[in-house]
Amino acid sequence: MADVSLHMPHSDGLRRDGRLERLRLFGLSSPALLMVLVVLVIPVGWLFYVSFIGANGQFSLENYERMIERKSYYRIFVTTFQVSFLTTGLCILIGYPLAYFMSQLPNRWANIALITVLVPFWTSLLVRTYAWLVLLQKQGLVNQWAISLGVWDEPIKIVHNMTGTLIGMVHIMLPFLILPVYNAMKAIDHDYLKAASNLGASPRRAFWTVFFPLSAPGLLAGSLMVFVLCLGFFVTPAVLGGGKVIMVSMKIVSNIELFVNWGAASALGVVLLVLTVAILWVASRFTSLSNMTGGGH
């Protein structure tokens, strides 16, 4: 009994210190929590609320029913996912070999190559998009060079369609794939490849059985980043698509600017947000967050 009574004040003091520490941590994190509440939680909550307000100002499901009934909304979502998938696929085909080439360079040249990848970030997105519009039009440099080289005989239409949209979006999204893939590749210990070579593996087999699996988390992270960003993209498809490639973001803008229908625009935003969260959740089932950032080798 004496031992128990001696330890009770000590345990009470530990519990009190623990409560004080938790209060201090909450006090330190409260500004960040308040910012998240103001910047994220309240706007998203308002978005959900407005999406259920009908044209008569009453609570209604008409905004969601309209999306189900009208086939135009279905085509818009199909186009959005089609553009996102194609852009992501093209970024993988171009970005993975480029990231591999950069990872094999000496540090000095790799840093120079990395700077060239980052250069587009220093230019306005709108400027880059209109630059592609100038290059890809019928009297643009691409058609002129192709005709002078004999690639084709007369100007072809490579803008204001899906082709021009994909060219512009791949150019803008490519750095978002290269950076995480390059980071994952630089973190790979080359002793693994030497060990595979000593065990009799050819360079090709060592790449596919050792190097590629270790770089896959970075590839997944970059692909997911590109795909999610493409889902909500507006400027490039609006300019280079010429009104023929309509994505969800463009429909949201038209609902507000042309029809002043905040409910319909909010419902589209909610559906796109739910789909994005679902995609992220599915991706998290296949790999952990540390692996997606390239740190889970």
mmCIF file of N, CA and C in Angstrom, residues 245-296:
data_model
loop_
_atom_site.group_PDB
_atom_site.id
_atom_site.type_symbol
_atom_site.label_atom_id
_atom_site.label_comp_id
_atom_site.label_asym_id
_atom_site.label_seq_id
_atom_site.Cartn_x
_atom_site.Cartn_y
_atom_site.Cartn_z
ATOM 1 N N VAL A 245 -12.968 20.868 -77.772
ATOM 2 C CA VAL A 245 -12.568 19.960 -76.695
ATOM 3 C C VAL A 245 -13.058 20.585 -75.392
ATOM 4 N N ILE A 246 -14.217 20.155 -74.940
ATOM 5 C CA ILE A 246 -14.855 20.753 -73.767
ATOM 6 C C ILE A 246 -14.640 19.841 -72.568
ATOM 7 N N MET A 247 -13.986 20.399 -71.553
ATOM 8 C CA MET A 247 -13.731 19.661 -70.321
ATOM 9 C C MET A 247 -14.624 20.196 -69.204
ATOM 10 N N VAL A 248 -14.612 19.512 -68.065
ATOM 11 C CA VAL A 248 -15.505 19.866 -66.963
ATOM 12 C C VAL A 248 -15.265 21.299 -66.501
ATOM 13 N N SER A 249 -14.012 21.709 -66.394
ATOM 14 C CA SER A 249 -13.703 23.064 -65.933
ATOM 15 C C SER A 249 -14.301 24.115 -66.851
ATOM 16 N N MET A 250 -14.303 23.860 -68.150
ATOM 17 C CA MET A 250 -14.868 24.807 -69.107
ATOM 18 C C MET A 250 -16.377 24.883 -68.970
ATOM 19 N N LYS A 251 -17.022 23.751 -68.695
ATOM 20 C CA LYS A 251 -18.471 23.742 -68.487
ATOM 21 C C LYS A 251 -18.832 24.485 -67.208
ATOM 22 N N ILE A 252 -18.010 24.361 -66.178
ATOM 23 C CA ILE A 252 -18.250 25.102 -64.936
ATOM 24 C C ILE A 252 -18.213 26.604 -65.205
ATOM 25 N N VAL A 253 -17.222 27.045 -65.955
ATOM 26 C CA VAL A 253 -17.091 28.471 -66.276
ATOM 27 C C VAL A 253 -18.285 28.954 -67.072
ATOM 28 N N SER A 254 -18.710 28.163 -68.065
ATOM 29 C CA SER A 254 -19.857 28.579 -68.882
ATOM 30 C C SER A 254 -21.147 28.631 -68.069
ATOM 31 N N ASN A 255 -21.307 27.718 -67.127
ATOM 32 C CA ASN A 255 -22.504 27.741 -66.282
ATOM 33 C C ASN A 255 -22.577 29.017 -65.445
ATOM 34 N N ILE A 256 -21.412 29.538 -65.061
ATOM 35 C CA ILE A 256 -21.394 30.749 -64.240
ATOM 36 C C ILE A 256 -21.458 31.998 -65.109
ATOM 37 N N GLU A 257 -20.632 32.065 -66.151
ATOM 38 C CA GLU A 257 -20.540 33.280 -66.952
ATOM 39 C C GLU A 257 -21.741 33.470 -67.868
ATOM 40 N N LEU A 258 -22.231 32.389 -68.485
ATOM 41 C CA LEU A 258 -23.314 32.508 -69.453
ATOM 42 C C LEU A 258 -24.690 32.386 -68.821
ATOM 43 N N PHE A 259 -24.824 31.424 -67.893
ATOM 44 C CA PHE A 259 -26.145 31.141 -67.324
ATOM 45 C C PHE A 259 -26.297 31.609 -65.882
ATOM 46 N N VAL A 260 -25.205 32.068 -65.281
ATOM 47 C CA VAL A 260 -25.214 32.513 -63.877
ATOM 48 C C VAL A 260 -25.892 31.455 -63.000
ATOM 49 N N ASN A 261 -25.570 30.208 -63.249
ATOM 50 C CA ASN A 261 -26.169 29.090 -62.510
ATOM 51 C C ASN A 261 -25.108 28.508 -61.582
ATOM 52 N N TRP A 262 -25.018 29.054 -60.379
ATOM 53 C CA TRP A 262 -24.016 28.604 -59.430
ATOM 54 C C TRP A 262 -24.289 27.186 -58.952
ATOM 55 N N GLY A 263 -25.563 26.805 -58.877
ATOM 56 C CA GLY A 263 -25.897 25.455 -58.426
ATOM 57 C C GLY A 263 -25.374 24.391 -59.368
ATOM 58 N N ALA A 264 -25.604 24.583 -60.683
ATOM 59 C CA ALA A 264 -25.120 23.605 -61.665
ATOM 60 C C ALA A 264 -23.595 23.561 -61.689
ATOM 61 N N ALA A 265 -22.958 24.737 -61.602
ATOM 62 C CA ALA A 265 -21.495 24.778 -61.592
ATOM 63 C C ALA A 265 -20.946 24.092 -60.339
ATOM 64 N N SER A 266 -21.589 24.318 -59.208
ATOM 65 C CA SER A 266 -21.136 23.686 -57.961
ATOM 66 C C SER A 266 -21.312 22.176 -58.008
ATOM 67 N N ALA A 267 -22.408 21.717 -58.591
ATOM 68 C CA ALA A 267 -22.636 20.268 -58.701
ATOM 69 C C ALA A 267 -21.555 19.614 -59.548
ATOM 70 N N LEU A 268 -21.159 20.267 -60.637
ATOM 71 C CA LEU A 268 -20.067 19.739 -61.454
ATOM 72 C C LEU A 268 -18.765 19.703 -60.660
ATOM 73 N N GLY A 269 -18.517 20.760 -59.899
ATOM 74 C CA GLY A 269 -17.313 20.795 -59.067
ATOM 75 C C GLY A 269 -17.311 19.709 -58.014
ATOM 76 N N VAL A 270 -18.476 19.443 -57.417
ATOM 77 C CA VAL A 270 -18.571 18.394 -56.402
ATOM 78 C C VAL A 270 -18.295 17.028 -57.013
ATOM 79 N N VAL A 271 -18.899 16.756 -58.169
ATOM 80 C CA VAL A 271 -18.689 15.456 -58.824
ATOM 81 C C VAL A 271 -17.219 15.282 -59.189
ATOM 82 N N LEU A 272 -16.599 16.324 -59.735
ATOM 83 C CA LEU A 272 -15.180 16.236 -60.097
ATOM 84 C C LEU A 272 -14.315 16.045 -58.851
ATOM 85 N N LEU A 273 -14.669 16.720 -57.765
ATOM 86 C CA LEU A 273 -13.916 16.569 -56.519
ATOM 87 C C LEU A 273 -14.043 15.150 -55.975
ATOM 88 N N VAL A 274 -15.244 14.604 -55.997
ATOM 89 C CA VAL A 274 -15.460 13.237 -55.501
ATOM 90 C C VAL A 274 -14.691 12.235 -56.354
ATOM 91 N N LEU A 275 -14.719 12.408 -57.667
ATOM 92 C CA LEU A 275 -13.987 11.498 -58.547
ATOM 93 C C LEU A 275 -12.485 11.590 -58.298
ATOM 94 N N THR A 276 -11.982 12.794 -58.080
ATOM 95 C CA THR A 276 -10.551 12.972 -57.811
ATOM 96 C C THR A 276 -10.152 12.298 -56.508
ATOM 97 N N VAL A 277 -10.968 12.491 -55.465
ATOM 98 C CA VAL A 277 -10.683 11.853 -54.181
ATOM 99 C C VAL A 277 -10.738 10.334 -54.316
ATOM 100 N N ALA A 278 -11.697 9.829 -55.104
ATOM 101 C CA ALA A 278 -11.804 8.387 -55.312
ATOM 102 C C ALA A 278 -10.564 7.842 -56.016
ATOM 103 N N ILE A 279 -10.050 8.585 -57.004
ATOM 104 C CA ILE A 279 -8.842 8.158 -57.712
ATOM 105 C C ILE A 279 -7.655 8.121 -56.760
ATOM 106 N N LEU A 280 -7.527 9.145 -55.922
ATOM 107 C CA LEU A 280 -6.428 9.175 -54.948
ATOM 108 C C LEU A 280 -6.556 8.028 -53.943
ATOM 109 N N TRP A 281 -7.788 7.721 -53.543
ATOM 110 C CA TRP A 281 -7.990 6.626 -52.592
ATOM 111 C C TRP A 281 -7.622 5.284 -53.225
ATOM 112 N N VAL A 282 -8.019 5.081 -54.485
ATOM 113 C CA VAL A 282 -7.670 3.837 -55.177
ATOM 114 C C VAL A 282 -6.156 3.721 -55.319
ATOM 115 N N ALA A 283 -5.496 4.829 -55.652
ATOM 116 C CA ALA A 283 -4.029 4.806 -55.783
ATOM 117 C C ALA A 283 -3.364 4.479 -54.458
ATOM 118 N N SER A 284 -3.947 4.965 -53.355
ATOM 119 C CA SER A 284 -3.358 4.694 -52.037
ATOM 120 C C SER A 284 -3.499 3.228 -51.642
ATOM 121 N N ARG A 285 -4.431 2.512 -52.277
ATOM 122 C CA ARG A 285 -4.585 1.074 -52.000
ATOM 123 C C ARG A 285 -3.431 0.271 -52.572
ATOM 124 N N PHE A 286 -2.780 0.800 -53.612
ATOM 125 C CA PHE A 286 -1.714 0.064 -54.285
ATOM 126 C C PHE A 286 -0.333 0.396 -53.745
ATOM 127 N N THR A 287 -0.178 1.580 -53.166
ATOM 128 C CA THR A 287 1.129 1.965 -52.643
ATOM 129 C C THR A 287 0.941 2.958 -51.516
ATOM 130 N N SER A 288 1.910 3.016 -50.621
ATOM 131 C CA SER A 288 1.829 3.931 -49.499
ATOM 132 C C SER A 288 2.264 5.325 -49.921
ATOM 133 N N LEU A 289 1.987 6.306 -49.058
ATOM 134 C CA LEU A 289 2.365 7.680 -49.366
ATOM 135 C C LEU A 289 3.876 7.833 -49.476
ATOM 136 N N SER A 290 4.635 7.110 -48.626
ATOM 137 C CA SER A 290 6.090 7.220 -48.693
ATOM 138 C C SER A 290 6.623 6.655 -50.004
ATOM 139 N N ASN A 291 6.006 5.592 -50.501
ATOM 140 C CA ASN A 291 6.427 5.039 -51.779
ATOM 141 C C ASN A 291 6.109 5.988 -52.934
ATOM 142 N N MET A 292 4.961 6.646 -52.836
ATOM 143 C CA MET A 292 4.564 7.557 -53.913
ATOM 144 C C MET A 292 5.496 8.747 -54.010
ATOM 145 N N THR A 293 6.124 9.119 -52.906
ATOM 146 C CA THR A 293 7.072 10.237 -52.944
ATOM 147 C C THR A 293 8.493 9.779 -53.228
ATOM 148 N N GLY A 294 8.658 8.480 -53.474
ATOM 149 C CA GLY A 294 9.970 7.982 -53.840
ATOM 150 C C GLY A 294 10.835 7.632 -52.647
ATOM 151 N N GLY A 295 10.258 7.562 -51.454
ATOM 152 C CA GLY A 295 11.079 7.326 -50.278
ATOM 153 C C GLY A 295 10.949 5.938 -49.711
ATOM 154 N N GLY A 296 10.220 5.068 -50.361
ATOM 155 C CA GLY A 296 9.997 3.746 -49.802
ATOM 156 C C GLY A 296 10.738 2.645 -50.510
#
